[in-house]
Amino acid sequence: MEEIGFLGMGIMGKAMAMNLLRHGFKVSVWNRTLSKGFCDELKEHGASVGESPAAVIKKCKYTIGMLSDPAAALSVVFDKDGILEEICSGKGYIDMSTVDAETSSKISEAVKKKGGSFLEAPVSGSKKPAEDGQLVILSAGDKGLYDAILPAFDVLGKKSFFLGEVGNGAKMKLVVNMIMGSMMNAFSEGLVLADKSGLSPNTLLDVLDLGAIANPMFKMKGPSMIQNSYSPAFPLKHQQKDMRLALALGDENAVSMPVAAAANEAFKKARSTGLGDLDFSAVYEIFKGTEPSSA
Ligand SMILES: NC(=O)C1=CN([C@@H]2O[C@H](COP(=O)(O)OP(=O)(O)OC[C@H]3O[C@@H](n4cnc5c(N)ncnc54)[C@H](OP(=O)(O)O)[C@@H]3O)[C@@H](O)[C@H]2O)C=CC1
Ligand SMILES: O=CCCC(=O)O
């Protein structure tokens, strides 16, 4: 397949680009902050490093973006040296960041106006699934671009969905993360309730894992939460962004979401106490009423 461009070498972007390289793809990467040290590692695996989003688009037929939030996703497209300066007929941009439908539509319209094609493709799954090529890809937009990029999606993910028009991928992702964030809050409350009422949180994990609400998230995050350990796989600031965007989607559709609203408050409180760069499971500290003893 043609060389693939990759913009945004954060937790997810770096793992995904590395995975493409391991599977024999040629990859050209770019990150806003070059000094973060990702370059050498990726270069060792054969990546070339572009000096701007425009430079990467110019070089590659297909370019993927994995940026933190709507402001970042818009910036790489519309700002100086951005995607719009080089996107043209025959080139495709695939935004895999988690953003709202409005952001995605804005990008789609601008890219199409320049003759390019656009696909939104946010993902379910975190750092480890990204490293292992086990993401769930929620794409929507240009079906021709989806078909063309499938060989790369097959490496990045265990399943790809095509959900129709631009916006549907973003909405699906926000619904999923709204449920996940609400679950993390209920789980944290339960761990605190078990502890304060004289039960072992570890035994609670064993009981949960054998019942109808067993799930990979409780199983994976529970033991480290009990150890007050929150090394970031999915940063809490991004989970709070997703709750905020999901609540806005609820507003638009007049859907009452009291559970998600309460969860959002807890994530906001966690951010305001300096936990934003830790894993989103650090919201547990808000329910414990303590500061984390380690990251
Ligand atoms: N981590 C996870 O488990 C998952 C994350 N996601 C979503 O994927 C996206 C990336 O997440 P993740 O990798 O964890 O996030 P990180 O915070 O690790 O990385 C964010 C990336 O966005 C870049 N960035 C931020 N602001 C700007 C800007 N204004 N202009 C250009 N680049 C910018 C950062 O560059 P710089 O290094 O310069 O700051 C960095 O490359 C987010 O939308 C997140 O919600 C989706 C599924 C799972
Ligand atoms: O957006 C982040 C999702 C994290 C996950 O699905 O485990």
Coordinates of C-alpha atoms and ligand atoms in Angstrom, one line a residue:
M1 CA 0.0 0.0 0.0
E2 CA 1.0 3.6 -0.5
E3 CA 2.9 5.5 2.3
I4 CA 0.5 6.6 5.0
G5 CA 0.8 9.9 6.8
F6 CA 0.2 10.1 10.6
L7 CA -0.5 13.3 12.5
G8 CA -0.4 13.3 16.3
M9 CA 2.1 11.1 18.1
G10 CA 0.4 11.0 21.5
I11 CA -0.4 7.8 23.4
M12 CA -2.6 6.5 20.7
G13 CA -1.0 7.9 17.6
K14 CA 2.4 6.6 18.4
A15 CA 1.1 3.1 19.2
M16 CA -0.9 3.0 16.0
A17 CA 1.9 4.4 13.8
M18 CA 4.3 1.9 15.3
N19 CA 1.9 -0.9 14.6
L20 CA 1.6 0.1 10.9
L21 CA 5.4 0.2 10.7
R22 CA 5.7 -3.3 12.3
H23 CA 3.3 -4.6 9.6
G24 CA 5.4 -3.3 6.7
F25 CA 3.6 0.0 6.0
K26 CA 5.7 3.0 5.0
V27 CA 4.7 5.8 7.4
S28 CA 5.4 9.5 7.5
V29 CA 4.7 11.1 10.9
W30 CA 4.3 14.6 12.4
N31 CA 3.8 15.8 15.9
R32 CA 3.2 19.4 17.1
T33 CA 5.9 19.1 19.8
L34 CA 8.9 17.5 18.1
S35 CA 10.9 17.5 21.4
K36 CA 8.8 14.8 22.9
G37 CA 11.3 12.2 21.8
F38 CA 9.0 10.1 19.7
C39 CA 10.9 10.7 16.5
D40 CA 14.0 8.6 17.3
E41 CA 12.0 5.6 18.2
L42 CA 9.7 5.8 15.2
K43 CA 12.7 6.5 12.9
E44 CA 14.4 3.4 14.2
H45 CA 11.4 1.5 13.0
G46 CA 11.6 3.1 9.6
A47 CA 9.3 6.2 9.8
S48 CA 10.1 9.4 8.1
V49 CA 9.3 12.7 10.0
G50 CA 7.4 15.5 8.2
E51 CA 7.8 19.1 9.2
S52 CA 4.2 20.1 9.1
P53 CA 0.7 18.6 8.4
A54 CA 0.9 20.1 4.9
A55 CA 4.2 18.5 4.2
V56 CA 2.9 15.1 5.2
I57 CA -0.3 15.5 3.1
K58 CA 1.8 16.5 0.2
K59 CA 3.9 13.3 0.5
C60 CA 1.2 10.8 1.2
K61 CA -2.0 9.7 -0.6
Y62 CA -3.7 8.9 2.7
T63 CA -3.1 10.7 6.0
I64 CA -4.5 9.8 9.4
G65 CA -5.0 12.2 12.3
M66 CA -5.1 11.3 16.0
L67 CA -5.4 14.6 17.9
S68 CA -6.5 15.4 21.4
D69 CA -9.8 17.3 21.0
P70 CA -11.9 19.4 18.6
A71 CA -9.5 22.4 18.8
A72 CA -6.5 20.3 17.9
A73 CA -8.4 18.5 15.1
L74 CA -9.4 21.8 13.6
S75 CA -6.0 23.3 14.1
V76 CA -4.1 20.8 11.9
V77 CA -6.6 21.3 9.1
F78 CA -7.2 25.1 9.1
D79 CA -4.1 26.6 10.5
K80 CA -0.9 27.7 8.7
D81 CA 0.9 24.7 7.2
G82 CA -2.2 22.7 7.7
I83 CA -3.9 20.0 5.7
L84 CA -5.9 22.4 3.5
E85 CA -2.8 23.8 2.0
E86 CA -2.0 20.5 0.2
I87 CA -5.1 18.3 0.2
C88 CA -6.5 17.8 -3.3
S89 CA -8.2 15.4 -5.6
G90 CA -6.8 11.9 -5.2
K91 CA -5.8 12.4 -1.5
G92 CA -7.7 11.3 1.6
Y93 CA -7.7 12.5 5.2
I94 CA -8.9 10.1 7.9
D95 CA -9.5 11.7 11.3
M96 CA -9.4 9.1 14.1
S97 CA -9.6 11.7 17.0
T98 CA -12.6 11.7 19.3
V99 CA -14.5 14.8 18.4
D100 CA -18.1 16.0 18.0
A101 CA -20.1 15.6 14.8
E102 CA -20.0 19.4 14.1
T103 CA -16.2 19.4 14.2
S104 CA -16.0 16.4 11.9
S105 CA -18.5 17.9 9.4
K106 CA -16.5 21.2 9.3
I107 CA -13.4 19.3 8.4
S108 CA -15.2 17.1 5.9
E109 CA -16.7 20.1 4.1
A110 CA -13.3 21.9 3.9
V111 CA -11.4 18.9 2.7
K112 CA -14.1 18.1 0.1
K113 CA -14.1 21.7 -1.1
K114 CA -10.4 21.3 -2.0
G115 CA -11.2 18.1 -3.9
G116 CA -10.0 15.6 -1.3
S117 CA -11.9 12.9 0.4
F118 CA -12.7 12.6 4.2
L119 CA -13.4 9.8 6.6
E120 CA -14.0 10.1 10.3
A121 CA -12.9 7.0 12.2
P122 CA -12.7 7.3 16.0
V123 CA -11.8 4.2 17.9
S124 CA -12.9 2.2 20.9
G125 CA -10.0 0.6 22.8
S126 CA -7.0 2.2 24.5
K127 CA -3.2 2.1 24.6
K128 CA -2.8 -1.7 24.7
P129 CA -5.4 -2.5 22.0
A130 CA -3.7 0.2 19.9
E131 CA -0.4 -1.5 20.4
D132 CA -1.9 -4.9 19.6
G133 CA -4.0 -3.9 16.7
Q134 CA -7.2 -4.7 18.5
L135 CA -9.1 -1.4 18.2
V136 CA -12.8 -1.1 17.2
I137 CA -13.0 1.5 14.3
L138 CA -16.2 3.6 14.0
S139 CA -15.9 5.1 10.6
A140 CA -18.3 7.3 8.5
G141 CA -18.0 9.5 5.5
D142 CA -16.5 8.7 2.1
K143 CA -17.1 5.0 1.4
G144 CA -14.4 4.9 -1.4
L145 CA -11.8 6.2 1.1
Y146 CA -13.0 3.6 3.7
D147 CA -12.5 0.8 1.2
A148 CA -9.1 2.2 0.2
I149 CA -7.8 2.5 3.8
L150 CA -9.2 -0.9 5.0
P151 CA -5.8 -2.7 4.7
A152 CA -4.5 -0.2 7.3
F153 CA -7.6 -0.5 9.4
D154 CA -7.2 -4.3 9.4
V155 CA -3.8 -3.9 11.0
L156 CA -5.0 -1.2 13.5
G157 CA -8.2 -2.9 14.6
K158 CA -10.1 -6.1 15.2
K159 CA -13.3 -4.8 13.6
S160 CA -14.2 -1.8 11.4
F161 CA -17.7 -0.4 11.1
F162 CA -18.9 1.9 8.3
L163 CA -21.7 3.9 9.8
G164 CA -22.8 6.1 6.8
E165 CA -22.7 9.8 6.7
V166 CA -20.1 12.0 8.5
G167 CA -21.1 12.6 12.1
N168 CA -22.3 9.0 12.8
G169 CA -18.9 7.8 13.7
A170 CA -18.3 10.7 16.1
K171 CA -21.8 10.2 17.7
M172 CA -21.3 6.5 18.2
K173 CA -17.9 7.1 19.8
L174 CA -19.4 9.7 22.2
V175 CA -22.3 7.4 23.2
V176 CA -19.8 4.6 23.9
N177 CA -17.5 6.8 26.0
M178 CA -20.4 8.4 27.9
I179 CA -21.4 4.9 29.0
M180 CA -17.8 4.0 29.8
G181 CA -17.3 7.2 31.9
S182 CA -20.6 6.7 33.8
M183 CA -19.6 3.0 34.5
M184 CA -16.2 4.2 35.8
N185 CA -18.0 6.5 38.3
A186 CA -20.3 3.7 39.5
F187 CA -17.4 1.3 39.8
S188 CA -15.4 3.9 41.9
E189 CA -18.4 4.5 44.2
G190 CA -18.7 0.7 44.6
L191 CA -15.0 0.3 45.5
V192 CA -15.3 3.0 48.1
L193 CA -18.6 1.6 49.5
A194 CA -17.1 -1.8 49.8
D195 CA -14.0 -0.5 51.6
K196 CA -15.8 1.9 54.0
S197 CA -18.3 -0.8 54.9
G198 CA -15.6 -3.2 56.0
L199 CA -15.4 -5.4 52.8
S200 CA -12.2 -6.1 50.8
P201 CA -12.2 -4.2 47.5
N202 CA -10.1 -7.1 46.0
T203 CA -12.9 -9.6 46.9
L204 CA -15.4 -7.2 45.3
L205 CA -13.4 -7.4 42.1
D206 CA -13.5 -11.2 42.2
V207 CA -17.3 -11.2 42.8
L208 CA -17.9 -8.7 40.0
D209 CA -15.8 -10.7 37.6
L210 CA -18.0 -13.8 38.1
G211 CA -21.3 -12.1 37.6
A212 CA -23.5 -10.5 34.9
I213 CA -21.7 -7.2 35.0
A214 CA -18.2 -8.6 34.5
N215 CA -16.3 -6.6 31.9
P216 CA -12.7 -6.0 30.7
M217 CA -12.6 -2.5 32.1
F218 CA -13.3 -3.5 35.7
K219 CA -10.9 -6.4 35.4
M220 CA -8.1 -4.4 33.9
K221 CA -8.4 -1.1 35.9
G222 CA -9.6 -2.4 39.3
P223 CA -6.3 -3.9 40.6
S224 CA -4.3 -0.7 39.8
M225 CA -7.0 1.6 41.2
I226 CA -6.8 -0.3 44.5
Q227 CA -3.1 0.3 44.4
N228 CA -3.7 4.1 43.7
S229 CA -1.8 3.7 40.4
Y230 CA -3.1 5.7 37.5
S231 CA -0.4 5.5 34.8
P232 CA -2.3 7.1 31.8
A233 CA -3.7 4.8 29.1
F234 CA -6.7 7.0 28.5
P235 CA -6.0 10.5 30.1
L236 CA -8.8 11.7 32.4
K237 CA -8.9 15.1 30.6
H238 CA -9.9 13.4 27.4
Q239 CA -12.6 11.3 29.1
Q240 CA -14.0 14.6 30.6
K241 CA -13.9 16.1 27.1
D242 CA -16.0 13.1 25.8
M243 CA -18.5 13.4 28.6
R244 CA -18.9 17.1 27.8
L245 CA -19.4 16.4 24.1
A246 CA -21.8 13.6 24.8
L247 CA -23.9 15.8 27.1
A248 CA -24.0 18.4 24.3
L249 CA -25.3 15.7 22.0
G250 CA -27.9 15.0 24.6
D251 CA -28.8 18.7 24.7
E252 CA -29.2 18.8 20.9
N253 CA -31.5 15.7 21.0
A254 CA -33.4 16.7 24.3
V255 CA -32.2 13.5 25.9
S256 CA -32.1 13.7 29.7
M257 CA -28.8 12.3 31.0
P258 CA -28.6 12.7 34.8
V259 CA -26.2 9.8 35.3
A260 CA -23.7 11.1 32.6
A261 CA -24.1 14.7 34.0
A262 CA -23.1 13.5 37.5
A263 CA -20.2 11.6 36.1
N264 CA -19.1 14.7 34.2
E265 CA -19.1 16.7 37.4
A266 CA -16.8 14.1 39.0
F267 CA -14.4 14.2 36.1
K268 CA -14.4 18.0 36.1
K269 CA -13.6 17.9 39.8
A270 CA -10.8 15.5 39.2
R271 CA -9.4 17.8 36.5
S272 CA -9.6 20.8 38.8
T273 CA -7.6 18.9 41.4
G274 CA -4.8 18.2 39.0
L275 CA -5.7 14.7 37.9
G276 CA -6.3 15.5 34.2
D277 CA -3.1 13.9 32.9
L278 CA -3.5 10.6 34.9
D279 CA -5.6 7.7 33.6
F280 CA -9.4 8.4 33.8
S281 CA -9.7 5.7 36.5
A282 CA -8.1 8.4 38.8
V283 CA -11.6 9.7 39.2
Y284 CA -11.7 7.1 42.0
E285 CA -9.7 9.6 44.1
I286 CA -12.7 12.0 44.0
F287 CA -14.9 9.3 45.6
K288 CA -12.2 8.4 48.2
G289 CA -11.8 12.1 49.0
T290 CA -8.0 11.8 48.9
E291 CA -5.2 12.8 46.7
P292 CA -3.4 10.0 44.8
S293 CA -0.2 8.8 46.5
S294 CA 1.4 7.8 43.2
A295 CA 0.8 8.1 39.4
Ligands
LIG1 N1 -5.8 7.2 25.1 C1 -6.9 6.4 24.8 O1 -7.1 5.4 25.4 C2 -7.8 6.8 23.7 C3 -7.9 8.1 23.2 N2 -8.8 8.3 22.2 C4 -8.8 9.7 21.6 O2 -7.7 9.8 20.7 C5 -7.2 11.1 20.7 C6 -5.8 11.1 21.1 O3 -5.7 10.6 22.4 P1 -4.3 10.3 23.1 O4 -3.3 9.8 22.2 O5 -4.6 9.5 24.3 O6 -3.9 11.8 23.6 P2 -2.5 12.4 23.9 O7 -2.9 13.5 24.9 O8 -1.6 11.4 24.4 O9 -2.0 13.0 22.5 C7 -2.7 14.1 22.0 C8 -2.0 14.5 20.7 O10 -2.7 15.6 20.1 C9 -1.7 16.6 19.8 N3 -2.2 18.0 20.0 C10 -2.9 18.5 21.0 N4 -3.2 19.8 20.7 C11 -2.8 20.0 19.5 C12 -2.9 21.2 18.6 N5 -3.5 22.3 19.0 N6 -2.3 21.1 17.4 C13 -1.7 19.9 17.0 N7 -1.6 18.8 17.7 C14 -2.1 18.9 19.0 C15 -0.6 16.3 20.8 O11 0.6 17.0 20.4 P3 1.7 17.4 21.4 O12 2.6 16.2 21.7 O13 2.4 18.5 20.8 O14 1.0 17.9 22.7 C16 -0.5 14.8 20.8 O15 0.1 14.4 19.6 C17 -8.2 11.9 21.6 O16 -9.2 12.5 20.8 C18 -8.7 10.8 22.5 O17 -10.0 11.2 23.1 C19 -9.6 7.4 21.6 C20 -9.5 6.1 22.1 C21 -8.7 5.7 23.2
LIG2 O1 -11.6 6.9 24.1 C1 -11.1 6.0 24.8 C2 -11.6 4.7 25.0 C3 -10.8 3.8 25.9 C4 -11.3 2.4 25.8 O2 -12.2 2.1 24.9 O3 -10.8 1.6 26.5

